[in-house]
mmCIF file of C-alpha atoms and ligand atoms in Angstrom:
data_model
loop_
_atom_site.group_PDB
_atom_site.id
_atom_site.type_symbol
_atom_site.label_atom_id
_atom_site.label_comp_id
_atom_site.label_asym_id
_atom_site.label_seq_id
_atom_site.Cartn_x
_atom_site.Cartn_y
_atom_site.Cartn_z
ATOM 1 C CA MET S 3 -5.483 9.435 -25.056
ATOM 2 C CA THR S 4 -5.051 12.914 -23.632
ATOM 3 C CA SER S 5 -7.002 12.682 -20.398
ATOM 4 C CA ILE S 6 -5.188 11.975 -17.148
ATOM 5 C CA THR S 7 -6.366 9.233 -14.800
ATOM 6 C CA ARG S 8 -6.094 10.620 -11.274
ATOM 7 C CA VAL S 9 -5.422 8.137 -8.486
ATOM 8 C CA ALA S 10 -5.206 9.064 -4.796
ATOM 9 C CA LEU S 11 -3.493 6.725 -2.348
ATOM 10 C CA PHE S 12 -4.173 7.226 1.354
ATOM 11 C CA GLY S 13 -1.910 5.959 4.105
ATOM 12 C CA GLU S 14 1.130 6.539 6.251
ATOM 13 C CA CYS S 15 4.764 6.921 5.329
ATOM 14 C CA MET S 16 7.308 6.753 8.141
ATOM 15 C CA ILE S 17 10.938 7.620 8.615
ATOM 16 C CA GLU S 18 13.028 4.455 8.492
ATOM 17 C CA LEU S 19 16.287 4.008 10.371
ATOM 18 C CA GLN S 20 18.195 0.898 9.459
ATOM 19 C CA GLY S 21 21.359 -0.386 11.108
ATOM 20 C CA GLU S 22 22.763 -1.324 14.473
ATOM 21 C CA ALA S 23 21.000 -0.247 17.673
ATOM 22 C CA PHE S 24 23.036 2.585 19.254
ATOM 23 C CA GLY S 25 25.371 2.385 16.281
ATOM 24 C CA ALA S 26 25.294 3.859 12.804
ATOM 25 C CA MET S 27 21.882 3.895 11.162
ATOM 26 C CA ARG S 28 20.950 4.782 7.617
ATOM 27 C CA GLN S 29 17.895 6.937 7.226
ATOM 28 C CA THR S 30 15.219 6.646 4.576
ATOM 29 C CA PHE S 31 11.411 6.461 4.509
ATOM 30 C CA GLY S 32 8.780 3.886 3.741
ATOM 31 C CA GLY S 33 5.251 2.644 4.174
ATOM 32 C CA ASP S 34 3.076 0.229 2.204
ATOM 33 C CA THR S 35 0.832 2.774 0.444
ATOM 34 C CA LEU S 36 3.694 5.192 -0.248
ATOM 35 C CA ASN S 37 5.708 2.359 -1.809
ATOM 36 C CA THR S 38 2.717 1.596 -4.027
ATOM 37 C CA ALA S 39 2.366 5.290 -4.910
ATOM 38 C CA VAL S 40 6.007 5.476 -6.020
ATOM 39 C CA TYR S 41 5.796 2.327 -8.150
ATOM 40 C CA LEU S 42 2.456 3.463 -9.571
ATOM 41 C CA ALA S 43 3.906 6.890 -10.420
ATOM 42 C CA ARG S 44 6.875 5.272 -12.152
ATOM 43 C CA SER S 45 4.801 2.756 -14.114
ATOM 44 C CA GLY S 46 1.925 5.152 -14.761
ATOM 45 C CA SER S 47 3.798 8.217 -15.991
ATOM 46 C CA THR S 48 3.894 6.999 -19.593
ATOM 47 C CA ARG S 49 0.341 5.666 -19.422
ATOM 48 C CA GLY S 50 -1.480 8.849 -18.410
ATOM 49 C CA VAL S 51 -1.948 7.683 -14.820
ATOM 50 C CA HIS S 52 -1.120 10.242 -12.116
ATOM 51 C CA ALA S 53 -0.626 9.086 -8.518
ATOM 52 C CA SER S 54 -1.090 11.463 -5.573
ATOM 53 C CA TYR S 55 -0.309 10.535 -2.003
ATOM 54 C CA ALA S 56 -2.738 11.607 0.720
ATOM 55 C CA THR S 57 -1.327 11.617 4.228
ATOM 56 C CA GLY S 58 -0.540 13.809 7.205
ATOM 57 C CA LEU S 59 2.947 15.226 7.617
ATOM 58 C CA GLY S 60 4.449 17.687 10.089
ATOM 59 C CA GLU S 61 6.010 21.073 9.505
ATOM 60 C CA ASP S 62 9.500 19.746 10.292
ATOM 61 C CA ALA S 63 12.555 19.290 8.066
ATOM 62 C CA TYR S 64 11.959 15.521 7.786
ATOM 63 C CA SER S 65 8.491 16.105 6.415
ATOM 64 C CA ASP S 66 9.862 18.715 3.982
ATOM 65 C CA GLU S 67 12.442 16.252 2.718
ATOM 66 C CA MET S 68 9.895 13.453 2.277
ATOM 67 C CA LEU S 69 7.724 15.760 0.187
ATOM 68 C CA ARG S 70 10.674 16.781 -1.928
ATOM 69 C CA ARG S 71 11.621 13.161 -2.589
ATOM 70 C CA TRP S 72 8.065 12.120 -3.439
ATOM 71 C CA LEU S 73 7.868 14.916 -5.987
ATOM 72 C CA LEU S 74 11.128 13.745 -7.526
ATOM 73 C CA GLU S 75 9.484 10.324 -7.972
ATOM 74 C CA GLY S 76 6.540 11.949 -9.724
ATOM 75 C CA VAL S 77 4.147 11.368 -6.829
ATOM 76 C CA GLY S 78 1.686 14.249 -6.438
ATOM 77 C CA THR S 79 1.708 15.893 -3.000
ATOM 78 C CA GLU S 80 -1.322 18.162 -3.313
ATOM 79 C CA LEU S 81 -3.374 15.857 -1.070
ATOM 80 C CA VAL S 82 -0.871 15.974 1.794
ATOM 81 C CA ARG S 83 -2.013 17.859 4.897
ATOM 82 C CA ARG S 84 0.557 19.482 7.164
ATOM 83 C CA VAL S 85 -0.496 18.866 10.763
ATOM 84 C CA PRO S 86 0.835 21.533 13.164
ATOM 85 C CA GLY S 87 2.519 20.042 16.227
ATOM 86 C CA ARG S 88 2.872 16.546 14.801
ATOM 87 C CA VAL S 89 5.781 14.797 13.090
ATOM 88 C CA PRO S 90 5.994 11.645 10.923
ATOM 89 C CA GLY S 91 6.049 8.227 12.550
ATOM 90 C CA LEU S 92 9.346 6.378 12.752
ATOM 91 C CA TYR S 93 10.602 2.808 12.747
ATOM 92 C CA THR S 94 13.948 1.175 13.139
ATOM 93 C CA ILE S 95 15.181 -1.996 11.515
ATOM 94 C CA SER S 96 18.044 -3.364 13.557
ATOM 95 C CA VAL S 97 20.039 -6.190 12.120
ATOM 96 C CA ASP S 98 21.867 -8.555 14.476
ATOM 97 C CA GLU S 99 25.085 -10.497 13.796
ATOM 98 C CA ARG S 100 23.123 -13.317 12.141
ATOM 99 C CA GLY S 101 21.313 -10.928 9.790
ATOM 100 C CA GLU S 102 17.971 -11.248 11.669
ATOM 101 C CA ARG S 103 15.907 -8.078 11.336
ATOM 102 C CA THR S 104 13.887 -6.572 14.194
ATOM 103 C CA PHE S 105 11.350 -3.782 13.598
ATOM 104 C CA THR S 106 10.497 -1.233 16.320
ATOM 105 C CA TYR S 107 7.845 1.443 15.746
ATOM 106 C CA TRP S 108 7.093 4.910 17.118
ATOM 107 C CA ARG S 109 3.907 5.829 15.315
ATOM 108 C CA ASP S 110 1.095 6.241 17.862
ATOM 109 C CA SER S 111 0.939 10.032 17.550
ATOM 110 C CA SER S 112 2.131 10.433 13.976
ATOM 111 C CA ALA S 113 0.917 13.240 11.726
ATOM 112 C CA ALA S 114 -0.726 10.669 9.421
ATOM 113 C CA ARG S 115 -3.069 9.544 12.197
ATOM 114 C CA ALA S 116 -4.314 13.119 12.530
ATOM 115 C CA TYR S 117 -5.053 13.559 8.815
ATOM 116 C CA PHE S 118 -8.825 13.649 9.338
ATOM 117 C CA ASP S 119 -8.696 15.942 12.411
ATOM 118 C CA VAL S 120 -10.086 18.877 10.390
ATOM 119 C CA ALA S 121 -13.525 19.613 8.959
ATOM 120 C CA GLU S 122 -12.438 18.813 5.403
ATOM 121 C CA THR S 123 -9.190 17.238 4.217
ATOM 122 C CA PRO S 124 -7.529 17.790 0.817
ATOM 123 C CA LEU S 125 -8.526 14.206 -0.060
ATOM 124 C CA GLU S 126 -12.198 14.888 0.646
ATOM 125 C CA ARG S 127 -12.043 18.138 -1.336
ATOM 126 C CA ALA S 128 -10.649 16.214 -4.316
ATOM 127 C CA ALA S 129 -12.955 13.169 -4.065
ATOM 128 C CA ASP S 130 -15.302 14.144 -6.874
ATOM 129 C CA ALA S 131 -12.396 14.591 -9.305
ATOM 130 C CA LEU S 132 -10.677 11.279 -8.555
ATOM 131 C CA ASP S 133 -10.738 8.362 -10.961
ATOM 132 C CA ALA S 134 -9.505 5.950 -8.308
ATOM 133 C CA LEU S 135 -8.830 5.719 -4.587
ATOM 134 C CA TYR S 136 -6.434 3.182 -3.084
ATOM 135 C CA PHE S 137 -5.957 2.357 0.584
ATOM 136 C CA SER S 138 -4.853 -0.628 2.621
ATOM 137 C CA GLY S 139 -5.608 -2.435 5.845
ATOM 138 C CA ILE S 140 -2.760 -0.450 7.388
ATOM 139 C CA SER S 141 -4.416 2.824 6.290
ATOM 140 C CA LEU S 142 -7.534 1.673 8.158
ATOM 141 C CA ALA S 143 -5.580 0.545 11.211
ATOM 142 C CA ILE S 144 -3.976 3.928 11.908
ATOM 143 C CA LEU S 145 -7.316 5.770 11.885
ATOM 144 C CA SER S 146 -9.794 6.285 14.716
ATOM 145 C CA PRO S 147 -13.267 4.791 14.078
ATOM 146 C CA ALA S 148 -14.592 8.268 13.181
ATOM 147 C CA ALA S 149 -11.726 8.984 10.782
ATOM 148 C CA ARG S 150 -12.203 5.537 9.205
ATOM 149 C CA GLU S 151 -15.814 6.477 8.493
ATOM 150 C CA ARG S 152 -14.595 9.637 6.750
ATOM 151 C CA LEU S 153 -12.330 7.523 4.544
ATOM 152 C CA PHE S 154 -15.217 5.141 3.777
ATOM 153 C CA GLU S 155 -17.446 8.088 2.884
ATOM 154 C CA THR S 156 -14.717 9.377 0.551
ATOM 155 C CA ALA S 157 -14.587 5.941 -1.096
ATOM 156 C CA ARG S 158 -18.352 5.976 -1.483
ATOM 157 C CA ARG S 159 -18.159 9.367 -3.222
ATOM 158 C CA VAL S 160 -15.430 8.181 -5.589
ATOM 159 C CA SER S 161 -17.592 5.176 -6.475
ATOM 160 C CA ALA S 162 -20.722 7.282 -6.847
ATOM 161 C CA HIS S 163 -19.308 9.120 -9.862
ATOM 162 C CA GLY S 164 -17.852 5.992 -11.436
ATOM 163 C CA GLY S 165 -14.349 6.056 -9.949
ATOM 164 C CA ARG S 166 -12.678 2.856 -8.839
ATOM 165 C CA VAL S 167 -11.963 1.981 -5.222
ATOM 166 C CA ILE S 168 -9.076 -0.370 -4.567
ATOM 167 C CA PHE S 169 -8.428 -2.072 -1.230
ATOM 168 C CA ASP S 170 -5.225 -3.889 -0.359
ATOM 169 C CA ASN S 171 -5.536 -6.269 2.578
ATOM 170 C CA ASN S 172 -2.129 -5.606 4.201
ATOM 171 C CA PHE S 173 -2.671 -6.658 7.810
ATOM 172 C CA ARG S 174 -0.512 -5.810 10.830
ATOM 173 C CA PRO S 175 -2.146 -7.379 13.917
ATOM 174 C CA ARG S 176 -0.396 -5.162 16.428
ATOM 175 C CA LEU S 177 -2.004 -2.025 14.964
ATOM 176 C CA TRP S 178 -5.482 -3.340 15.867
ATOM 177 C CA ALA S 179 -7.181 -3.629 19.265
ATOM 178 C CA ASP S 180 -8.404 -7.121 18.324
ATOM 179 C CA ALA S 181 -9.084 -9.296 15.283
ATOM 180 C CA SER S 182 -12.843 -8.746 15.243
ATOM 181 C CA THR S 183 -12.450 -4.957 14.980
ATOM 182 C CA ALA S 184 -10.103 -5.478 12.053
ATOM 183 C CA GLN S 185 -12.423 -8.011 10.408
ATOM 184 C CA ALA S 186 -15.362 -5.593 10.672
ATOM 185 C CA ALA S 187 -13.341 -2.741 9.137
ATOM 186 C CA TYR S 188 -12.128 -5.009 6.324
ATOM 187 C CA ALA S 189 -15.687 -6.094 5.574
ATOM 188 C CA ARG S 190 -16.729 -2.438 5.271
ATOM 189 C CA ALA S 191 -13.790 -1.642 3.020
ATOM 190 C CA LEU S 192 -14.426 -4.621 0.750
ATOM 191 C CA ALA S 193 -18.117 -3.760 0.440
ATOM 192 C CA LEU S 194 -17.087 -0.337 -0.900
ATOM 193 C CA SER S 195 -14.302 -1.566 -3.190
ATOM 194 C CA ASP S 196 -14.235 -2.572 -6.842
ATOM 195 C CA VAL S 197 -10.811 -4.147 -6.680
ATOM 196 C CA ALA S 198 -9.443 -6.278 -3.827
ATOM 197 C CA LEU S 199 -5.707 -6.912 -3.798
ATOM 198 C CA VAL S 200 -5.203 -9.826 -1.441
ATOM 199 C CA THR S 201 -2.027 -11.197 0.079
ATOM 200 C CA LEU S 202 -3.008 -14.707 1.051
ATOM 201 C CA ASP S 203 -0.781 -14.824 4.154
ATOM 202 C CA ASP S 204 -2.379 -11.645 5.524
ATOM 203 C CA GLU S 205 -5.870 -13.026 4.904
ATOM 204 C CA ARG S 206 -4.937 -16.156 6.780
ATOM 205 C CA MET S 207 -3.554 -14.171 9.705
ATOM 206 C CA LEU S 208 -6.596 -11.919 9.886
ATOM 207 C CA TYR S 209 -9.018 -14.843 10.188
ATOM 208 C CA GLY S 210 -6.736 -17.437 11.787
ATOM 209 C CA ASP S 211 -7.552 -19.877 8.986
ATOM 210 C CA ALA S 212 -6.398 -23.456 9.404
ATOM 211 C CA SER S 213 -5.419 -23.682 5.745
ATOM 212 C CA LEU S 214 -4.619 -21.434 2.800
ATOM 213 C CA ASP S 215 -7.466 -23.105 0.895
ATOM 214 C CA GLU S 216 -9.864 -21.591 3.387
ATOM 215 C CA SER S 217 -8.243 -18.138 2.941
ATOM 216 C CA ARG S 218 -8.382 -18.512 -0.849
ATOM 217 C CA ALA S 219 -12.061 -19.478 -0.848
ATOM 218 C CA ARG S 220 -13.021 -16.518 1.361
ATOM 219 C CA SER S 221 -10.996 -14.107 -0.774
ATOM 220 C CA LEU S 222 -12.660 -15.293 -3.968
ATOM 221 C CA ALA S 223 -16.063 -14.673 -2.402
ATOM 222 C CA VAL S 224 -15.566 -11.005 -1.423
ATOM 223 C CA PRO S 225 -18.148 -8.655 -2.970
ATOM 224 C CA CYS S 226 -15.668 -6.922 -5.337
ATOM 225 C CA SER S 227 -15.876 -7.130 -9.109
ATOM 226 C CA GLU S 228 -12.143 -7.783 -9.303
ATOM 227 C CA VAL S 229 -10.083 -9.898 -6.913
ATOM 228 C CA VAL S 230 -6.335 -10.400 -7.253
ATOM 229 C CA ILE S 231 -4.775 -12.945 -4.906
ATOM 230 C CA LYS S 232 -1.003 -12.911 -4.480
ATOM 231 C CA GLN S 233 0.726 -15.985 -3.132
ATOM 232 C CA GLY S 234 4.453 -15.220 -3.100
ATOM 233 C CA GLY S 235 6.249 -17.370 -5.689
ATOM 234 C CA ALA S 236 3.044 -19.254 -6.604
ATOM 235 C CA PRO S 237 0.737 -18.008 -9.387
ATOM 236 C CA VAL S 238 -1.456 -14.944 -8.917
ATOM 237 C CA ILE S 239 -5.179 -15.718 -9.036
ATOM 238 C CA VAL S 240 -7.400 -13.180 -10.799
ATOM 239 C CA ARG S 241 -11.172 -13.358 -10.501
ATOM 240 C CA LEU S 242 -13.414 -10.970 -12.420
ATOM 241 C CA ALA S 243 -17.164 -10.679 -11.846
ATOM 242 C CA GLY S 244 -19.078 -13.492 -13.485
ATOM 243 C CA ALA S 245 -15.965 -15.294 -14.695
ATOM 244 C CA GLU S 246 -13.994 -18.284 -13.466
ATOM 245 C CA PRO S 247 -10.758 -17.401 -11.628
ATOM 246 C CA ILE S 248 -7.623 -17.596 -13.762
ATOM 247 C CA GLU S 249 -4.013 -18.166 -12.739
ATOM 248 C CA VAL S 250 -1.215 -15.885 -13.893
ATOM 249 C CA HIS S 251 2.301 -17.233 -13.494
ATOM 250 C CA VAL S 252 4.836 -15.099 -11.665
ATOM 251 C CA VAL S 253 8.420 -14.660 -12.775
ATOM 252 C CA ARG S 254 10.795 -17.288 -11.419
ATOM 253 C CA VAL S 255 13.384 -15.736 -9.114
ATOM 254 C CA ASP S 256 16.277 -17.955 -8.108
ATOM 255 C CA ARG S 257 17.821 -15.627 -5.579
ATOM 256 C CA VAL S 258 15.366 -13.649 -3.473
ATOM 257 C CA VAL S 259 17.273 -10.929 -1.589
ATOM 258 C CA ASP S 260 14.539 -8.991 0.243
ATOM 259 C CA THR S 261 10.785 -9.415 -0.191
ATOM 260 C CA THR S 262 9.982 -5.997 1.313
ATOM 261 C CA ALA S 263 7.455 -4.216 -0.930
ATOM 262 C CA ALA S 264 6.859 -7.241 -3.188
ATOM 263 C CA GLY S 265 3.122 -6.719 -2.847
ATOM 264 C CA ASP S 266 3.377 -2.910 -2.970
ATOM 265 C CA SER S 267 5.351 -2.912 -6.209
ATOM 266 C CA PHE S 268 3.014 -5.531 -7.664
ATOM 267 C CA ALA S 269 0.090 -3.235 -6.806
ATOM 268 C CA GLY S 270 1.762 -0.195 -8.395
ATOM 269 C CA ALA S 271 2.443 -1.911 -11.712
ATOM 270 C CA TYR S 272 -0.903 -3.743 -11.687
ATOM 271 C CA LEU S 273 -2.875 -0.535 -11.196
ATOM 272 C CA ALA S 274 -0.861 1.475 -13.733
ATOM 273 C CA ALA S 275 -1.669 -1.172 -16.339
ATOM 274 C CA ARG S 276 -5.252 -1.819 -15.308
ATOM 275 C CA LEU S 277 -6.245 1.850 -14.989
ATOM 276 C CA SER S 278 -4.898 2.511 -18.476
ATOM 277 C CA GLY S 279 -6.925 -0.210 -20.098
ATOM 278 C CA ALA S 280 -4.876 -3.426 -19.844
ATOM 279 C CA THR S 281 -6.663 -6.697 -19.159
ATOM 280 C CA ALA S 282 -6.488 -7.991 -15.595
ATOM 281 C CA ALA S 283 -4.278 -10.894 -16.756
ATOM 282 C CA ASP S 284 -1.812 -8.542 -18.487
ATOM 283 C CA ALA S 285 -1.859 -6.215 -15.479
ATOM 284 C CA ALA S 286 -1.086 -9.132 -13.132
ATOM 285 C CA ALA S 287 1.810 -10.166 -15.380
ATOM 286 C CA ALA S 288 3.137 -6.582 -15.239
ATOM 287 C CA GLY S 289 2.799 -6.632 -11.440
ATOM 288 C CA ALA S 290 4.688 -9.923 -11.213
ATOM 289 C CA ARG S 291 7.453 -8.640 -13.522
ATOM 290 C CA LEU S 292 8.083 -5.568 -11.393
ATOM 291 C CA ALA S 293 7.823 -7.436 -8.052
ATOM 292 C CA ALA S 294 10.329 -10.024 -9.315
ATOM 293 C CA GLN S 295 12.874 -7.242 -9.859
ATOM 294 C CA VAL S 296 12.138 -5.508 -6.554
ATOM 295 C CA ILE S 297 12.743 -8.681 -4.502
ATOM 296 C CA GLN S 298 16.193 -9.098 -6.015
ATOM 297 C CA HIS S 299 17.391 -5.916 -4.325
ATOM 298 C CA ARG S 300 17.510 -4.632 -0.783
ATOM 299 C CA GLY S 301 14.917 -2.130 0.434
ATOM 300 C CA ALA S 302 11.328 -1.234 -0.378
ATOM 301 C CA ILE S 303 11.894 1.347 -3.107
ATOM 302 C CA ILE S 304 14.667 0.223 -5.404
ATOM 303 C CA ALA S 305 16.446 2.710 -7.667
ATOM 304 C CA ALA S 306 14.555 3.289 -10.914
ATOM 305 C CA GLU S 307 17.770 2.540 -12.860
ATOM 306 C CA LEU S 308 17.729 -1.052 -11.541
ATOM 307 C CA ILE S 309 14.433 -1.801 -13.266
ATOM 308 C CA SER S 310 14.557 -3.156 -16.810
ATOM 309 C CA HIS S 311 11.449 -2.932 -18.925
HETATM 310 P P1 LIG P 27 3.234 -9.345 -0.101
HETATM 311 O O1 LIG P 27 4.522 -8.653 -0.406
HETATM 312 O O2 LIG P 27 2.077 -8.416 -0.105
HETATM 313 O O3 LIG P 27 3.351 -10.225 1.124
HETATM 314 P P2 LIG P 27 3.533 -11.652 -1.892
HETATM 315 O O4 LIG P 27 4.609 -12.197 -1.008
HETATM 316 O O5 LIG P 27 2.435 -12.570 -2.244
HETATM 317 O O6 LIG P 27 2.873 -10.327 -1.321
HETATM 318 O O7 LIG P 27 4.256 -11.142 -3.206
HETATM 319 C C1 LIG P 27 3.643 -10.282 -4.125
HETATM 320 C C2 LIG P 27 4.122 -10.625 -5.509
HETATM 321 O O8 LIG P 27 5.548 -10.548 -5.556
HETATM 322 C C3 LIG P 27 3.790 -12.025 -5.939
HETATM 323 O O9 LIG P 27 2.496 -12.133 -6.512
HETATM 324 C C4 LIG P 27 4.853 -12.278 -6.972
HETATM 325 O O10 LIG P 27 4.514 -11.679 -8.208
HETATM 326 C C5 LIG P 27 6.061 -11.564 -6.386
HETATM 327 N N1 LIG P 27 6.827 -12.512 -5.570
HETATM 328 C C6 LIG P 27 6.882 -12.616 -4.225
HETATM 329 N N2 LIG P 27 7.703 -13.629 -3.836
HETATM 330 C C7 LIG P 27 8.184 -14.181 -4.975
HETATM 331 C C8 LIG P 27 9.089 -15.247 -5.276
HETATM 332 N N3 LIG P 27 9.657 -15.981 -4.318
HETATM 333 N N4 LIG P 27 9.354 -15.520 -6.573
HETATM 334 C C9 LIG P 27 8.816 -14.794 -7.566
HETATM 335 N N5 LIG P 27 7.948 -13.772 -7.366
HETATM 336 C C10 LIG P 27 7.632 -13.469 -6.096
#
């Protein structure tokens, strides 16, 4: 196979500061869709799958350094838009004496939120050449209603020429005005998507379900031809159009160190496999294999050398 499968991932990557409040903090970067882009780039490079990250960045040194690091990971940056006068969002993770982690965010006026504040973005210019578009509930949450419509229209265009649209249901309640606004946006996204990647806990939170059975039943009924439901250490459920759902066992991990980016790494490996022709069951097994390694190390993006194939 000589042709390249081009995937664009839209979302927000922030600067991360981790450590003790008013003490020493270690700086890195992270964000759900960027994590997925990195893991997709790593898993996809040998499979003819090219991942590009679409987001807004500033013209500052932090933005420059993020771009440089993404390129080193093999993530394409041609869909990034530099937004004059804006800088990346930021969050701190402070760890207290008992190891409890507290997240604090400064992201209300981030460059990523302003991505669609121009007549045509790099993502929209590229839409007709994309084989797949991936975004998450967090990507939707940071956008204004008008910008969200622009993203939906981009998804519609990708679909119109046979590209695949993939929606990941990552849900952060505090980014939304209220649950019904979020539910309406999710319904729009799912109606436009071929593949739904569902974290069961997020589905439950979004709808306030009394039980996970309720969340599972709703997820299986979304109008996507492919639904992948992740349930932590329990099996992944895969449902393809017209077929009965199947269960794919995850890898047993005896010592979970940090579950950050479990779902993001799963998504990266799943999509690399699926977009290069693997069956959904094999792709889910690949996702589970990578996620099992990621959760045995600290941080969202673990060093490539730590991953065994
Ligand atoms: P998210 O990170 O989106 O909240 P999950 O917690 O469901 O999603 O985890 C995503 C995937 O990571 C799971 O489907 C599984 O493959 C892997 N995973 C997560 N927790 C565990 C665990 N305790 N043991 C083994 N695998 C796990």
